[in-house]
Amino acid sequence: MQIVETLNEGLKRAYTLTVTAKDIHARVDEEVKTIAPQIRMPGFRPGKVPSNLVRKMHGPALAREALDKSIRAGIDKIVADNALRPAMQPSVELTEDYEEGKDAEIKVAMEVLPQITAPSIEGLKLERLTVEVTDEAVDEGVNRIASQNQRFSEAKAGHKAKEGDQVVMDFVGKVDGVAFEGGTGTDMAVVIGSGNLIPGFEDQLVGVKVGEEKTINVTFPEEYQATNLAGKAATFDLSITAVKVPSEGGPDDEFAKSLGLESLQQLRDLVKGQVEQEHNGLTRTYMKRKLLDQLAASHDFDVPPSMVDAEFQQIWAQLEHEASHEEDAEAARAEIEKDRDDYRKIAERRVRLGLLLSEIGQANGVEVTQQEMNRLVTQAAMQYSPQDRERFVEYIRNEPMAAAQLRAPLYEDKVVDFLFEKAEITDRVVARADLEAAIESEDTDVHVHGPDCGHDHGHDHSAKAKKPAAKKVKAEEPAAEAEALAEDAKSKKAAPKKAKADADAPVAEGDAKPKKAPAKKKAEA
């Protein structure tokens, strides 16, 4: 086997790998010796088929398999001898069609992870914006729960339903005068004005009374989930069985008990804890962005273009998916197209931060314990049907890259927590609106214009800066895949392709999985 380096430029490497016919022949001989005892052929006792007959029968297939093994061995040797850390699966190309008995010349190309100088974690300074939980915030939360669990009582005889009332009905839906599947039901309760039914349905319930029979006309939305009904006009024959009005009075102990609690005070305590958790999440989001901004500003190194491309494709697929659901999809797509270059910068920043966090974590002994990993796998497996959970666990166990991607977000959080501990932190109490405004300000500057923001390059950084029609992408989120690939590259000689995104996720999918994970259970209608 001969290996010649043909490219060593930046993070790109290329080699010509020559596998001699002699090497392939030797591997075929080894394989023939292995399988010959298992071959059965008329006229020969089991295991006694001559090797030359085995070679004659299976020679071409064995030669191709031997070539594949030689290529894998050659790539392993390239990686080991040159201490490389492939960023993605190396590309392999035969210079010409392989013919048995001849040497094979293969072109091997790859991108490698950058050598990152151990990042300095000294001198980090952060401000922690905290929000106190007020009685008003707790009241708002309790009242919100009460409105979501509104109690109703029977209306007086002859009462005409109005917005906010609950109407209970039996119904039969028809298209072109024919009842359609799933369009018939009894005792369906709906609050007028809730927006839970298709447009126009609830509006026509205003004024109905108990015992009334009524036919209403509606049109199903064009994007309705049942494609056989989408955009079609329909009628619903209604029989009103009850009209109820909201119960008077605010939340009390009886209301709390209806939720399975002991008292209103227990409900207030639970709401207070929930609000505190929300505030802590906002505080962490703000601190994390400021931390990553400091890291990004103080570390600049080349990142593998293939990883940036993969990250950009995920971002772009997400944006296109969201744009397709805008009222004017074409205008939304045109709007995000204007910022294509900025989103590519966001992808590059994400990858760089992902690799940087990985390097910091490994340099400082941050790790995800086996117990934590087991918990992650268990939680992820719960997304699948019971019969598929064991298959999912087995898939994660056999696919190191899938396991690394599952572990990456938790690993990132642990590295961030480690850096918080090392940083000099000052505290300032602010109103929730101020904290949310500070985060939103970061959205405008960082998300749209990418990693160059924070410096004046002619962008409009004002609060009125134009935003894409589709949902903005967070620039500060490191690419979890970058950490996964970096870790995988340290433990394996050639990094496999990334696992395919879940088919239910609202973004386009990445590269195909090496093996298929069990399909997630369908959401209930």
Coordinates of C-alpha atoms in Angstrom, one line a residue:
M1 CA 0.0 0.0 0.0
Q2 CA 1.3 3.4 -1.0
I3 CA 0.2 6.7 0.4
V4 CA 1.1 10.1 -1.2
E5 CA -0.1 13.4 0.3
T6 CA -1.5 15.7 -2.5
L7 CA -3.0 18.6 -0.6
N8 CA -2.2 20.1 2.8
E9 CA -3.8 23.5 2.8
G10 CA -5.5 25.0 5.9
L11 CA -7.9 22.3 7.1
K12 CA -8.1 20.5 3.8
R13 CA -6.1 17.3 3.3
A14 CA -5.9 15.0 0.2
Y15 CA -4.1 11.8 -0.5
T16 CA -3.6 9.3 -3.2
L17 CA -3.9 5.8 -1.8
T18 CA -2.6 2.9 -4.0
V19 CA -3.7 -0.6 -3.1
T20 CA -1.6 -3.1 -5.0
A21 CA -3.0 -6.2 -6.6
K22 CA -0.7 -8.2 -4.4
D23 CA -2.3 -6.7 -1.2
I24 CA -5.8 -7.4 -2.5
H25 CA -4.9 -11.0 -3.5
A26 CA -3.5 -11.6 0.0
R27 CA -6.7 -10.3 1.6
V28 CA -8.8 -12.5 -0.7
D29 CA -6.6 -15.5 0.3
E30 CA -7.3 -14.8 3.9
E31 CA -11.0 -14.5 3.3
V32 CA -11.1 -17.7 1.2
K33 CA -9.5 -19.6 4.1
T34 CA -12.1 -18.1 6.5
I35 CA -15.2 -19.0 4.4
A36 CA -14.1 -22.2 2.7
P37 CA -15.1 -24.5 5.7
Q38 CA -18.6 -23.0 5.5
I39 CA -19.1 -23.6 1.8
R40 CA -21.3 -26.5 0.6
M41 CA -21.1 -27.8 -2.9
P42 CA -22.5 -30.9 -4.6
G43 CA -19.9 -33.6 -4.8
F44 CA -17.9 -32.4 -1.8
R45 CA -18.2 -33.1 1.9
P46 CA -19.1 -30.0 4.0
G47 CA -16.1 -27.9 4.6
K48 CA -14.0 -29.8 2.0
V49 CA -14.6 -27.6 -1.1
P50 CA -11.2 -26.7 -2.6
S51 CA -10.0 -23.1 -2.2
N52 CA -9.5 -22.7 -5.9
L53 CA -13.2 -23.5 -6.5
V54 CA -14.3 -21.1 -3.7
R55 CA -12.1 -18.4 -5.3
K56 CA -13.7 -19.1 -8.8
M57 CA -17.2 -18.9 -7.4
H58 CA -16.8 -15.9 -5.2
G59 CA -13.6 -14.2 -6.4
P60 CA -15.1 -10.9 -7.8
A61 CA -17.2 -10.3 -4.6
L62 CA -14.3 -11.2 -2.4
A63 CA -12.0 -8.9 -4.3
R64 CA -14.4 -6.0 -3.9
E65 CA -14.7 -6.7 -0.2
A66 CA -10.9 -6.9 0.1
L67 CA -10.6 -3.6 -1.7
D68 CA -13.1 -2.0 0.7
K69 CA -11.2 -3.3 3.7
S70 CA -7.9 -2.1 2.2
I71 CA -9.3 1.4 1.7
R72 CA -10.6 1.5 5.3
A73 CA -7.2 0.3 6.6
G74 CA -5.5 2.9 4.4
I75 CA -7.7 5.8 5.7
D76 CA -7.0 4.6 9.3
K77 CA -3.3 4.7 8.5
I78 CA -3.5 8.2 7.0
V79 CA -5.3 9.4 10.1
A80 CA -3.0 7.7 12.6
D81 CA 0.3 8.5 10.9
N82 CA -0.6 12.2 10.5
A83 CA -2.4 12.6 13.8
L84 CA -5.5 13.9 12.0
R85 CA -9.0 14.5 13.5
P86 CA -11.4 14.3 10.5
A87 CA -14.2 16.8 10.8
M88 CA -16.6 14.7 8.6
Q89 CA -16.6 11.4 6.8
P90 CA -13.6 11.4 4.4
S91 CA -14.6 11.3 0.7
V92 CA -13.2 8.3 -1.2
E93 CA -13.1 8.1 -5.0
L94 CA -11.6 5.4 -7.3
T95 CA -9.6 7.1 -10.1
E96 CA -11.0 4.5 -12.5
D97 CA -13.2 1.4 -12.4
Y98 CA -11.5 -1.4 -10.5
E99 CA -10.5 -4.4 -12.4
E100 CA -9.6 -7.6 -10.5
G101 CA -5.9 -8.4 -10.7
K102 CA -4.8 -4.8 -11.0
D103 CA -3.7 -2.1 -8.6
A104 CA -6.4 0.3 -7.4
E105 CA -5.7 4.0 -7.0
I106 CA -8.0 5.9 -4.7
K107 CA -8.3 9.6 -4.0
V108 CA -9.0 10.4 -0.3
A109 CA -10.1 13.9 0.7
M110 CA -11.1 15.2 4.1
E111 CA -11.3 18.2 6.3
V112 CA -9.8 18.1 9.8
L113 CA -10.7 19.8 13.0
P114 CA -8.5 22.8 13.8
Q115 CA -5.8 22.7 16.4
I116 CA -7.2 25.1 19.0
T117 CA -4.8 26.7 21.6
A118 CA -6.1 25.9 25.1
P119 CA -8.6 28.7 25.5
S120 CA -8.0 31.1 28.4
I121 CA -10.8 31.3 30.9
E122 CA -9.3 34.0 33.0
G123 CA -10.7 37.4 33.1
L124 CA -14.3 36.6 32.2
K125 CA -16.7 39.2 33.6
L126 CA -20.5 38.8 33.5
E127 CA -23.5 40.7 34.8
R128 CA -26.3 38.6 36.2
L129 CA -29.7 40.4 35.7
T130 CA -32.2 39.0 38.2
V131 CA -35.9 39.5 38.6
E132 CA -37.8 39.4 41.9
V133 CA -41.1 37.5 42.0
T134 CA -43.8 40.0 42.9
D135 CA -47.3 39.3 44.2
E136 CA -48.6 40.8 41.0
A137 CA -46.8 38.3 38.9
V138 CA -48.1 35.4 41.1
D139 CA -51.7 36.8 40.8
E140 CA -51.3 37.0 37.1
G141 CA -50.2 33.4 36.9
V142 CA -53.0 32.2 39.1
N143 CA -55.6 34.1 37.2
R144 CA -54.2 32.7 33.9
I145 CA -54.6 29.2 35.3
A146 CA -58.1 30.1 36.4
S147 CA -59.0 31.4 32.9
Q148 CA -57.6 28.2 31.3
N149 CA -59.7 26.1 33.7
Q150 CA -62.7 28.3 33.7
R151 CA -65.7 26.9 35.7
F152 CA -69.1 27.1 34.1
S153 CA -72.6 26.8 35.5
E154 CA -75.9 26.2 33.7
A155 CA -77.4 29.4 32.2
K156 CA -80.9 30.5 33.0
A157 CA -83.7 29.3 30.8
G158 CA -83.9 31.2 27.6
H159 CA -80.3 32.6 27.9
K160 CA -78.8 33.3 24.5
A161 CA -75.1 32.3 24.2
K162 CA -72.6 35.1 23.9
E163 CA -68.8 35.3 23.7
G164 CA -67.2 33.7 26.7
D165 CA -70.1 31.2 27.2
Q166 CA -69.7 27.5 26.9
V167 CA -71.9 25.7 24.4
V168 CA -72.4 22.0 24.4
M169 CA -73.7 20.4 21.2
D170 CA -74.2 17.3 19.1
F171 CA -73.2 17.8 15.5
V172 CA -73.1 16.2 12.0
G173 CA -70.7 17.7 9.4
K174 CA -71.5 17.4 5.7
V175 CA -69.7 18.2 2.5
D176 CA -72.0 18.4 -0.6
G177 CA -74.7 17.1 1.6
V178 CA -72.9 13.9 2.6
A179 CA -71.6 13.3 6.1
F180 CA -67.8 13.0 6.2
E181 CA -65.7 10.7 8.3
G182 CA -64.8 12.2 11.7
G183 CA -67.5 15.0 11.3
T184 CA -70.0 13.5 13.7
G185 CA -69.9 13.9 17.5
T186 CA -71.9 14.3 20.7
D187 CA -71.6 16.5 23.8
M188 CA -68.8 18.6 22.3
A189 CA -68.2 21.6 24.5
V190 CA -66.6 24.8 23.1
V191 CA -66.2 28.3 24.6
I192 CA -67.3 31.0 22.1
G193 CA -64.3 33.1 21.2
S194 CA -61.7 30.5 22.2
G195 CA -60.6 30.0 18.6
N196 CA -60.4 26.2 19.0
L197 CA -62.7 25.5 16.1
I198 CA -62.2 26.4 12.4
P199 CA -62.8 30.0 11.5
G200 CA -66.4 31.1 11.4
F201 CA -67.8 28.2 13.5
E202 CA -67.8 29.8 16.9
D203 CA -69.1 33.1 15.6
Q204 CA -72.3 31.4 14.5
L205 CA -72.9 30.0 18.0
V206 CA -73.6 33.5 19.3
G207 CA -77.3 33.7 20.2
V208 CA -78.1 29.9 20.3
K209 CA -80.3 28.6 23.1
V210 CA -80.7 25.2 24.8
G211 CA -82.7 22.8 22.6
E212 CA -82.2 24.8 19.4
E213 CA -81.5 23.0 16.1
K214 CA -79.3 25.0 13.8
T215 CA -77.3 24.5 10.6
I216 CA -74.2 26.6 10.0
N217 CA -72.0 27.1 7.0
V218 CA -68.2 27.1 7.2
T219 CA -65.2 26.6 4.9
F220 CA -62.2 24.5 5.9
P221 CA -58.9 26.4 5.8
E222 CA -56.7 25.6 2.7
E223 CA -53.9 24.2 5.1
Y224 CA -56.4 22.0 7.0
Q225 CA -54.7 18.9 8.4
A226 CA -57.3 16.6 6.7
T227 CA -56.4 17.1 3.0
N228 CA -59.7 15.7 1.8
L229 CA -61.4 18.6 3.6
A230 CA -58.9 21.4 3.0
G231 CA -60.5 24.4 1.3
K232 CA -63.9 22.8 1.0
A233 CA -67.3 24.3 2.0
A234 CA -69.2 22.4 4.6
T235 CA -72.4 22.5 6.7
F236 CA -72.8 21.4 10.3
D237 CA -76.2 20.4 11.7
L238 CA -76.1 21.3 15.4
S239 CA -78.3 20.3 18.3
I240 CA -77.6 22.5 21.3
T241 CA -77.8 20.5 24.5
A242 CA -76.5 23.0 27.0
V243 CA -75.4 26.6 27.4
K244 CA -73.3 27.5 30.3
V245 CA -72.0 30.8 31.7
P246 CA -68.7 31.5 33.5
S247 CA -68.9 31.1 37.2
E248 CA -68.5 34.3 39.1
G249 CA -65.7 35.0 41.6
G250 CA -62.0 34.6 41.3
P251 CA -59.8 31.5 42.1
D252 CA -60.4 30.2 45.7
D253 CA -59.7 27.1 47.8
E254 CA -62.5 25.3 46.0
F255 CA -60.9 26.1 42.6
A256 CA -57.5 24.9 43.9
K257 CA -59.1 21.6 45.1
S258 CA -60.7 21.1 41.7
L259 CA -57.1 21.0 40.4
G260 CA -56.1 18.3 43.0
L261 CA -54.4 20.8 45.4
E262 CA -55.1 21.4 49.0
S263 CA -55.6 25.1 49.0
L264 CA -55.3 28.4 47.0
Q265 CA -52.0 29.1 48.9
Q266 CA -50.5 25.9 47.6
L267 CA -51.5 26.9 44.1
R268 CA -49.9 30.3 44.7
D269 CA -46.7 28.7 46.0
L270 CA -46.5 26.5 42.9
V271 CA -47.0 29.5 40.6
K272 CA -44.4 31.4 42.4
G273 CA -41.9 28.6 41.9
Q274 CA -42.8 28.4 38.2
V275 CA -42.3 32.2 37.8
E276 CA -38.9 31.9 39.6
Q277 CA -37.9 29.2 37.2
E278 CA -39.0 31.3 34.2
H279 CA -36.9 34.3 35.6
N280 CA -33.9 32.0 36.2
G281 CA -34.2 30.8 32.6
L282 CA -34.2 34.4 31.3
T283 CA -31.2 35.3 33.5
R284 CA -29.3 32.3 32.2
T285 CA -30.1 33.1 28.6
Y286 CA -28.8 36.6 28.9
M287 CA -25.7 35.5 30.8
K288 CA -24.9 32.7 28.3
R289 CA -25.2 35.1 25.4
K290 CA -22.8 37.6 27.0
L291 CA -20.4 34.7 27.8
L292 CA -20.4 33.4 24.3
D293 CA -20.0 36.9 22.9
Q294 CA -16.8 37.2 25.0
L295 CA -15.5 33.8 23.8
A296 CA -16.3 34.6 20.2
A297 CA -14.6 38.0 20.4
S298 CA -11.4 36.6 21.9
H299 CA -11.0 33.4 19.7
D300 CA -10.7 33.3 16.0
F301 CA -9.7 30.2 14.1
D302 CA -10.6 28.5 10.8
V303 CA -13.4 26.0 11.0
P304 CA -14.1 23.1 8.6
P305 CA -16.2 24.4 5.7
S306 CA -18.1 21.1 5.5
M307 CA -19.3 21.6 9.1
V308 CA -20.3 25.2 8.4
D309 CA -22.2 24.0 5.3
A310 CA -24.0 21.3 7.3
E311 CA -24.9 23.9 10.0
F312 CA -26.0 26.4 7.4
Q313 CA -28.2 23.9 5.7
Q314 CA -30.0 23.2 8.9
I315 CA -30.5 26.9 9.6
W316 CA -31.7 27.5 6.0
A317 CA -34.1 24.5 6.1
Q318 CA -35.6 25.9 9.4
L319 CA -36.0 29.3 7.8
E320 CA -37.6 28.0 4.6
H321 CA -40.0 25.8 6.6
E322 CA -41.1 28.8 8.7
A323 CA -41.3 31.1 5.6
S324 CA -43.6 28.5 3.9
H325 CA -46.1 29.0 6.7
E326 CA -46.2 32.8 6.4
E327 CA -49.3 34.4 4.9
D328 CA -47.1 35.5 1.9
A329 CA -44.7 32.7 1.6
E330 CA -42.9 34.1 -1.4
A331 CA -42.3 37.4 0.2
A332 CA -41.0 35.7 3.3
R333 CA -38.6 33.6 1.3
A334 CA -37.4 36.7 -0.6
E335 CA -36.8 38.4 2.7
I336 CA -34.6 35.7 4.2
E337 CA -32.7 35.4 0.9
K338 CA -31.5 38.9 1.5
D339 CA -29.8 37.8 4.7
R340 CA -28.3 34.5 3.3
D341 CA -24.7 35.7 3.9
D342 CA -25.5 36.7 7.4
Y343 CA -27.0 33.3 8.2
R344 CA -23.9 31.7 6.8
K345 CA -21.8 33.8 9.3
I346 CA -24.2 32.6 12.0
A347 CA -23.5 29.0 11.0
E348 CA -19.8 29.6 11.1
R349 CA -20.0 31.3 14.6
R350 CA -22.1 28.3 15.9
V351 CA -19.5 25.8 14.7
R352 CA -16.6 27.8 16.1
L353 CA -18.3 28.1 19.5
G354 CA -19.2 24.5 19.5
L355 CA -15.6 23.5 18.9
L356 CA -14.4 26.1 21.4
L357 CA -16.7 24.8 24.2
S358 CA -15.6 21.3 23.5
E359 CA -12.0 22.2 23.8
I360 CA -12.6 24.1 27.0
G361 CA -14.6 21.2 28.5
Q362 CA -12.0 18.6 27.6
A363 CA -9.1 20.8 28.9
N364 CA -10.8 21.2 32.2
G365 CA -12.2 17.7 32.8
V366 CA -15.8 18.5 32.2
E367 CA -17.7 15.3 31.3
V368 CA -21.1 13.8 31.1
T369 CA -21.3 10.9 33.6
Q370 CA -22.7 7.5 32.6
Q371 CA -25.6 8.0 35.0
E372 CA -26.4 11.3 33.2
M373 CA -26.1 9.6 29.9
N374 CA -28.4 6.8 30.9
R375 CA -31.0 9.4 32.0
L376 CA -30.7 11.2 28.6
V377 CA -31.2 7.9 26.7
T378 CA -34.2 7.0 28.9
Q379 CA -35.8 10.5 28.4
A380 CA -35.2 10.3 24.6
A381 CA -36.6 6.8 24.4
M382 CA -39.9 8.0 25.9
Q383 CA -40.6 9.8 22.7
Y384 CA -41.0 6.4 21.0
S385 CA -43.8 3.8 21.2
P386 CA -43.2 1.2 23.9
Q387 CA -42.3 -1.5 21.4
D388 CA -39.6 0.8 19.8
R389 CA -37.9 2.1 22.9
E390 CA -35.6 -0.9 23.2
R391 CA -34.6 -0.6 19.6
F392 CA -33.8 3.1 20.2
V393 CA -31.6 2.3 23.2
E394 CA -29.8 -0.4 21.1
Y395 CA -29.4 2.1 18.3
I396 CA -27.8 4.7 20.6
R397 CA -25.6 2.0 22.1
N398 CA -24.3 0.9 18.7
E399 CA -23.9 4.3 17.0
P400 CA -21.3 6.4 18.8
M401 CA -22.1 9.5 16.8
A402 CA -25.8 9.3 17.6
A403 CA -24.8 9.0 21.3
A404 CA -22.5 12.0 21.0
Q405 CA -25.2 14.1 19.5
L406 CA -27.6 13.2 22.2
R407 CA -25.0 14.0 24.8
A408 CA -23.8 17.3 23.2
P409 CA -26.5 19.7 24.5
L410 CA -26.0 18.6 28.1
Y411 CA -22.2 18.7 27.7
E412 CA -22.5 22.3 26.4
D413 CA -24.6 23.3 29.4
K414 CA -22.1 21.8 31.8
V415 CA -19.2 23.7 30.1
V416 CA -21.2 26.9 30.3
D417 CA -21.9 26.3 34.0
F418 CA -18.2 25.6 34.6
L419 CA -17.4 29.0 32.9
F420 CA -20.0 30.7 35.1
E421 CA -18.2 29.4 38.1
K422 CA -14.9 30.8 36.9
A423 CA -16.3 34.2 35.8
E424 CA -16.4 37.3 38.0
I425 CA -20.1 38.0 38.3
T426 CA -21.9 41.1 39.4
D427 CA -25.6 41.1 40.2
R428 CA -28.3 43.7 39.3
V429 CA -32.0 43.4 40.1
V430 CA -34.2 44.5 37.1
A431 CA -37.8 44.3 36.1
R432 CA -38.8 41.4 34.0
A433 CA -39.7 43.7 31.1
D434 CA -36.1 45.1 31.2
L435 CA -34.5 41.7 31.1
E436 CA -36.7 40.6 28.3
A437 CA -35.9 43.8 26.4
A438 CA -32.2 43.2 26.9
I439 CA -32.6 39.7 25.5
E440 CA -34.7 41.0 22.6
S441 CA -32.0 43.6 21.9
E442 CA -29.5 40.8 21.6
D443 CA -31.9 39.1 19.2
T444 CA -31.8 42.1 16.9
D445 CA -28.1 42.6 16.9
V446 CA -26.8 39.0 17.1
H447 CA -29.4 36.9 15.4
V448 CA -29.8 38.8 12.2
H449 CA -26.3 40.1 11.5
G450 CA -24.4 37.2 12.9
P451 CA -20.9 37.0 14.4
D452 CA -19.7 40.4 13.2
C453 CA -22.2 42.3 15.3
G454 CA -21.1 44.2 18.3
H455 CA -18.8 46.2 15.9
D456 CA -19.9 48.8 13.5
H457 CA -19.8 47.5 10.0
G458 CA -22.5 49.7 8.6
H459 CA -25.4 47.6 9.9
D460 CA -28.5 49.2 11.4
H461 CA -28.4 48.1 15.0
S462 CA -31.3 50.2 16.1
A463 CA -34.4 48.8 17.6
K464 CA -36.0 49.3 14.2
A465 CA -33.6 47.2 12.3
K466 CA -35.3 45.2 9.6
K467 CA -35.9 41.5 10.5
P468 CA -36.5 38.5 8.3
A469 CA -40.1 37.6 7.8
A470 CA -39.4 34.1 9.1
K471 CA -38.4 33.4 12.7
K472 CA -34.9 34.6 13.5
V473 CA -32.2 32.1 14.1
K474 CA -30.1 32.4 17.3
A475 CA -26.5 33.1 16.4
E476 CA -25.3 32.5 19.9
E477 CA -26.3 28.8 20.0
P478 CA -23.2 26.7 19.5
A479 CA -23.6 23.9 17.0
A480 CA -24.1 20.8 19.2
E481 CA -22.8 18.7 16.4
A482 CA -19.5 20.5 16.5
E483 CA -19.0 19.3 20.1
A484 CA -20.1 15.8 19.1
L485 CA -17.8 15.6 16.1
A486 CA -14.9 17.0 18.1
E487 CA -15.3 14.4 20.8
D488 CA -15.9 11.7 18.3
A489 CA -12.7 12.7 16.4
K490 CA -10.7 12.3 19.6
S491 CA -11.9 8.7 20.1
K492 CA -12.3 7.4 16.6
K493 CA -10.1 7.5 13.5
A494 CA -12.7 8.6 11.1
A495 CA -15.8 10.5 12.1
P496 CA -19.0 9.1 10.7
K497 CA -21.6 11.2 9.1
K498 CA -24.0 13.0 11.4
A499 CA -27.3 11.2 12.2
K500 CA -30.4 12.3 10.3
A501 CA -32.7 14.7 12.1
D502 CA -36.0 13.4 13.4
A503 CA -38.6 13.3 10.7
D504 CA -41.0 15.1 12.9
A505 CA -38.7 18.1 13.5
P506 CA -39.7 21.3 11.7
V507 CA -36.4 21.5 9.8
A508 CA -35.1 19.7 6.8
E509 CA -33.1 16.6 7.5
G510 CA -29.4 16.2 7.4
D511 CA -27.3 13.3 6.1
A512 CA -28.8 9.9 6.3
K513 CA -28.4 7.8 9.4
P514 CA -26.0 4.8 9.1
K515 CA -28.8 2.8 10.6
K516 CA -32.4 3.6 11.0
A517 CA -33.6 4.5 14.5
P518 CA -37.1 3.4 15.4
A519 CA -39.8 5.8 14.3
K520 CA -41.3 8.0 16.9
K521 CA -44.9 7.3 18.0
K522 CA -47.4 9.4 16.3
A523 CA -48.9 12.3 18.2
E524 CA -52.5 11.8 19.2
A525 CA -55.1 13.7 17.1

